[in-house]
PDB file of C-alpha atoms in Angstrom:
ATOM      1  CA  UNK A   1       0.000   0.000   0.000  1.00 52.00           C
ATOM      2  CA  UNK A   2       2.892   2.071   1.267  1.00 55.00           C
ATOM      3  CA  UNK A   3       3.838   1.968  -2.986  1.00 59.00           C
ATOM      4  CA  UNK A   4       0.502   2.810  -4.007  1.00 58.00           C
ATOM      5  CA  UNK A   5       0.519   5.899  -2.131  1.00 56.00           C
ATOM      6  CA  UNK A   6       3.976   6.844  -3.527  1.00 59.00           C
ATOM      7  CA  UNK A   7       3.319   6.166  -7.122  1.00 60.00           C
ATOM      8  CA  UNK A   8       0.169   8.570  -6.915  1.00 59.00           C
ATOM      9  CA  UNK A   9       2.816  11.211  -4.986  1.00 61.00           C
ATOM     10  CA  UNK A  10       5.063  10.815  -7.757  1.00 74.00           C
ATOM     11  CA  UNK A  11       1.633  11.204 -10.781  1.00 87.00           C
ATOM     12  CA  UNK A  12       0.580  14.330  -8.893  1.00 88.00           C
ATOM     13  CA  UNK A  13       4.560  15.624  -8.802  1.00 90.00           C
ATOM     14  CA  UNK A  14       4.532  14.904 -12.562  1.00 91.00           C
ATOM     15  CA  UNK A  15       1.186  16.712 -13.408  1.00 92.00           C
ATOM     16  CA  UNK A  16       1.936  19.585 -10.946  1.00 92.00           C
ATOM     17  CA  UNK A  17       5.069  20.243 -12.740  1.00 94.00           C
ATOM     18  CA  UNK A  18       3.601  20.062 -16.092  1.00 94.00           C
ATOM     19  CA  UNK A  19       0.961  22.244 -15.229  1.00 93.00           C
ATOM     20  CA  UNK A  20       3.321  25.223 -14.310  1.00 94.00           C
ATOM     21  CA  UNK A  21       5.630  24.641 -17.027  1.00 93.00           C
ATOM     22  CA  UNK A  22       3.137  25.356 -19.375  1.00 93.00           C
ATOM     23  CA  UNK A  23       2.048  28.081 -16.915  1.00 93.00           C
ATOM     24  CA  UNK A  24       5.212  29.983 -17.004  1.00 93.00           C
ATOM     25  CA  UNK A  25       5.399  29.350 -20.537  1.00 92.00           C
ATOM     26  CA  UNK A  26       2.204  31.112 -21.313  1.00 91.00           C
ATOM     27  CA  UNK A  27       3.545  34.008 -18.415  1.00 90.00           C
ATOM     28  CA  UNK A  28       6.542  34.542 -21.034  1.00 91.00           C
ATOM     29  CA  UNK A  29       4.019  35.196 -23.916  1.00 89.00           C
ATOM     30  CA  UNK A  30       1.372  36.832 -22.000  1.00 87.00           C
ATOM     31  CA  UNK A  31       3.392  39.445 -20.602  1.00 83.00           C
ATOM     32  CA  UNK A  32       4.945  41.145 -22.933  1.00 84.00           C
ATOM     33  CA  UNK A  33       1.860  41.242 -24.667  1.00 82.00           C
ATOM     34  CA  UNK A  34      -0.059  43.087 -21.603  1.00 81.00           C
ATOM     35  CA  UNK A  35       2.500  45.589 -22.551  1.00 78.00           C
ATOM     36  CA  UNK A  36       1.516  46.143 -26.136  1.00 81.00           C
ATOM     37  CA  UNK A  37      -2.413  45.298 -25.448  1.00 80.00           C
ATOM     38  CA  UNK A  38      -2.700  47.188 -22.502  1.00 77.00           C
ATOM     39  CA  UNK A  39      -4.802  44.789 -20.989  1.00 76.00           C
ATOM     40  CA  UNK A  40      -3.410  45.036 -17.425  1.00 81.00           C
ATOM     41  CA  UNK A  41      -2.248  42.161 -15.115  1.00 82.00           C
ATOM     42  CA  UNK A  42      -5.506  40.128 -16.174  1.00 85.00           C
ATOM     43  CA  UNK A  43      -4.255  37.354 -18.246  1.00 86.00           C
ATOM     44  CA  UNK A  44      -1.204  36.726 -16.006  1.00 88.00           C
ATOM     45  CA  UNK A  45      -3.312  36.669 -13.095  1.00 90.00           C
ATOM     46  CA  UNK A  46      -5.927  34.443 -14.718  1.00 90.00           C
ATOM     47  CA  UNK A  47      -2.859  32.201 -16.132  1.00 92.00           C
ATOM     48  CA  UNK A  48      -1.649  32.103 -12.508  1.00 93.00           C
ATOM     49  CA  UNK A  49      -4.944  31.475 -11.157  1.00 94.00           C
ATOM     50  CA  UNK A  50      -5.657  28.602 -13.882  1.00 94.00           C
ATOM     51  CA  UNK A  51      -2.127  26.898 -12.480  1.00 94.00           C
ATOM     52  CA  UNK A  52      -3.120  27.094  -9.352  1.00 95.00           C
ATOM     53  CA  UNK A  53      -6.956  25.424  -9.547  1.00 94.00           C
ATOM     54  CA  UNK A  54      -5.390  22.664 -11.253  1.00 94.00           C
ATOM     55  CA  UNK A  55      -2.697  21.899  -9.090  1.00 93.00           C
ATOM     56  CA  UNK A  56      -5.430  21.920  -6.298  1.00 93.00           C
ATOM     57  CA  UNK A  57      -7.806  19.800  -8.140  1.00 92.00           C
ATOM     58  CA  UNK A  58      -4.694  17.274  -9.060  1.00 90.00           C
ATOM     59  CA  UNK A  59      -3.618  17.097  -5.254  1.00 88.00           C
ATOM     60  CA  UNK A  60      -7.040  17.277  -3.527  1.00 87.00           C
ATOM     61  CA  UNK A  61      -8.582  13.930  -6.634  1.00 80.00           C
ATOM     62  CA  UNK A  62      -6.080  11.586  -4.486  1.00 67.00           C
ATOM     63  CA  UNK A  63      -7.922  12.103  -1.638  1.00 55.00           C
ATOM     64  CA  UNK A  64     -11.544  10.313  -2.988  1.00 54.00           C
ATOM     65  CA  UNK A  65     -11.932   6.886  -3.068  1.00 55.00           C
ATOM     66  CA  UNK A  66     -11.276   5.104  -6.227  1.00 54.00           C
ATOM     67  CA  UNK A  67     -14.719   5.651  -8.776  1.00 55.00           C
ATOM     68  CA  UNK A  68     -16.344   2.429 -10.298  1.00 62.00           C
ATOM     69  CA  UNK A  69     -15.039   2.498 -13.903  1.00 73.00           C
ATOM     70  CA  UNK A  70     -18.259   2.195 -16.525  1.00 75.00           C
ATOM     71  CA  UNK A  71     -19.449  -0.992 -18.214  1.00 81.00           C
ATOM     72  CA  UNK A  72     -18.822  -1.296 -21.741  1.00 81.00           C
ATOM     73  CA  UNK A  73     -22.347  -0.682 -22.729  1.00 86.00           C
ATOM     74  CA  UNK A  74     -22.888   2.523 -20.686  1.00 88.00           C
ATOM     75  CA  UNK A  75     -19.663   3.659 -22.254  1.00 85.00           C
ATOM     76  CA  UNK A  76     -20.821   3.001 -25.770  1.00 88.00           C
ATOM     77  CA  UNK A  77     -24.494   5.186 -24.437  1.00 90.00           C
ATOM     78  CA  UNK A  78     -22.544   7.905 -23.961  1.00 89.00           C
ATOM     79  CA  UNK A  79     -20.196   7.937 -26.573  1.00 89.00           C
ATOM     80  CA  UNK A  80     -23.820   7.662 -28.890  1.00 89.00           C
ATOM     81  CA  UNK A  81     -25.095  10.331 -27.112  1.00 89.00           C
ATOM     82  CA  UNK A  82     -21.911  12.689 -27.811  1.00 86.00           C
ATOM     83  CA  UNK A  83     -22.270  11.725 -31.600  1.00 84.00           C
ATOM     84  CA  UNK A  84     -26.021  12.917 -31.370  1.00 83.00           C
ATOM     85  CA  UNK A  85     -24.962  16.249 -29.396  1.00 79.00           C
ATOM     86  CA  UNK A  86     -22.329  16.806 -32.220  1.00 77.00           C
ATOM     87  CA  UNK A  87     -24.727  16.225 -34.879  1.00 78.00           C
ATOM     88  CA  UNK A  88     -27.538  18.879 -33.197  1.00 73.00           C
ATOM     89  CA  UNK A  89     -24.177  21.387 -32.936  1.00 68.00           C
ATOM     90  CA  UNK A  90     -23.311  20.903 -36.230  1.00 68.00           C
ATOM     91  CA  UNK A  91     -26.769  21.047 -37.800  1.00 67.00           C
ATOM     92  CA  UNK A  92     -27.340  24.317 -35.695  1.00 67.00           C
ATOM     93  CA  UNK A  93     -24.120  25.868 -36.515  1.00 69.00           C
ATOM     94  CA  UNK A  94     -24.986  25.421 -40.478  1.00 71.00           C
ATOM     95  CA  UNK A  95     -28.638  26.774 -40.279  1.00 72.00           C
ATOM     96  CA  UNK A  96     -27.345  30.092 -37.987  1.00 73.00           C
ATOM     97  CA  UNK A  97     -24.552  30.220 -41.101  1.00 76.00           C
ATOM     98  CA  UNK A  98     -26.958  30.476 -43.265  1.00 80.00           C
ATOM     99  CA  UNK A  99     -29.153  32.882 -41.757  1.00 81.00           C
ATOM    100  CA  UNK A 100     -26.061  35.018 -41.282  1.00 80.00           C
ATOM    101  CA  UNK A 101     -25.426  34.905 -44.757  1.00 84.00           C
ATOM    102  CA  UNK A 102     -28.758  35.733 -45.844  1.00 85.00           C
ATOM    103  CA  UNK A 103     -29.020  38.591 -42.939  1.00 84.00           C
ATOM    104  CA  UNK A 104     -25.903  40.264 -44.570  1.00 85.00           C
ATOM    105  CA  UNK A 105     -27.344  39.531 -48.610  1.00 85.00           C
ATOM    106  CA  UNK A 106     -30.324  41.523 -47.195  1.00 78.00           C
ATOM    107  CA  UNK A 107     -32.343  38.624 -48.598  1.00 62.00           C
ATOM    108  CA  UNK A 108     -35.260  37.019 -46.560  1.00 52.00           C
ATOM    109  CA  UNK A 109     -37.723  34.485 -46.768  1.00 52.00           C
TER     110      UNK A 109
END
C-alpha cells in the first residue's frame, strides 16, 4: 500500500510540474503582450490562477476513493449520445450560417 501511495505522490509531482511549465510558458508570452495590449495584469493573473486550480484539483482527486469504472455498454451510451450532441451542434451551426449569410445579402424568406 505504502507503494501505491507513492506512485500517486510521484503522478501528482509529474502533473503539478507540467501544469506550471506550461504556466510559465504562457507568463513569457502573456506578458509582454499586456505591454503592447494594454490589458493590465488580467491574463497573467488568470494564467496564474488557472495553475493554481489545477494543481489543487490534481492534489485534492487523491484524496476520494477510487470511482467504479463504466461498463462497456454505458460507455458506448454515452459515446452515442456525444455523436447525437455533435450532430444537433453541427446542424445548428450550419442553419445560424446560413441565416447570417442571408441577414448580410439583405435577402429574406
Amino acid at each position: 500500500m505504502a507503494k501505491k501511495v507513492e506512485k500517486e505522490k510521484d503522478i501528482r509531482l509529474k502533473v503539478t510540474t507540467r501544469i506550471w511549465g506550461c504556466a510559465v510558458g504562457m507568463l513569457g508570452i502573456c506578458i509582454p503582450l499586456t505591454a503592447v495590449t494594454n490589458s493590465g495584469p488580467i491574463i497573467p493573473l488568470g494564467v496564474v490562477a488557472g495553475a493554481a486550480v489545477g494543481t489543487a484539483v490534481v492534489w485534492r482527486s487523491g484524496d476520494k476513493k477510487s470511482q467504479p469504472e463504466l461498463a462497456p455498454n454505458q460507455l458506448k451510451q454515452i459515446e452515442q449520445r456525444l455523436a447525437n450532441l455533435e450532430t444537433i451542434v453541427g446542424s445548428d451551426d450550419l442553419d445560424l450560417r446560413l441565416k447570417i449569410k442571408q441577414l448580410e445579402s439583405g435577402t429574406s424568406k
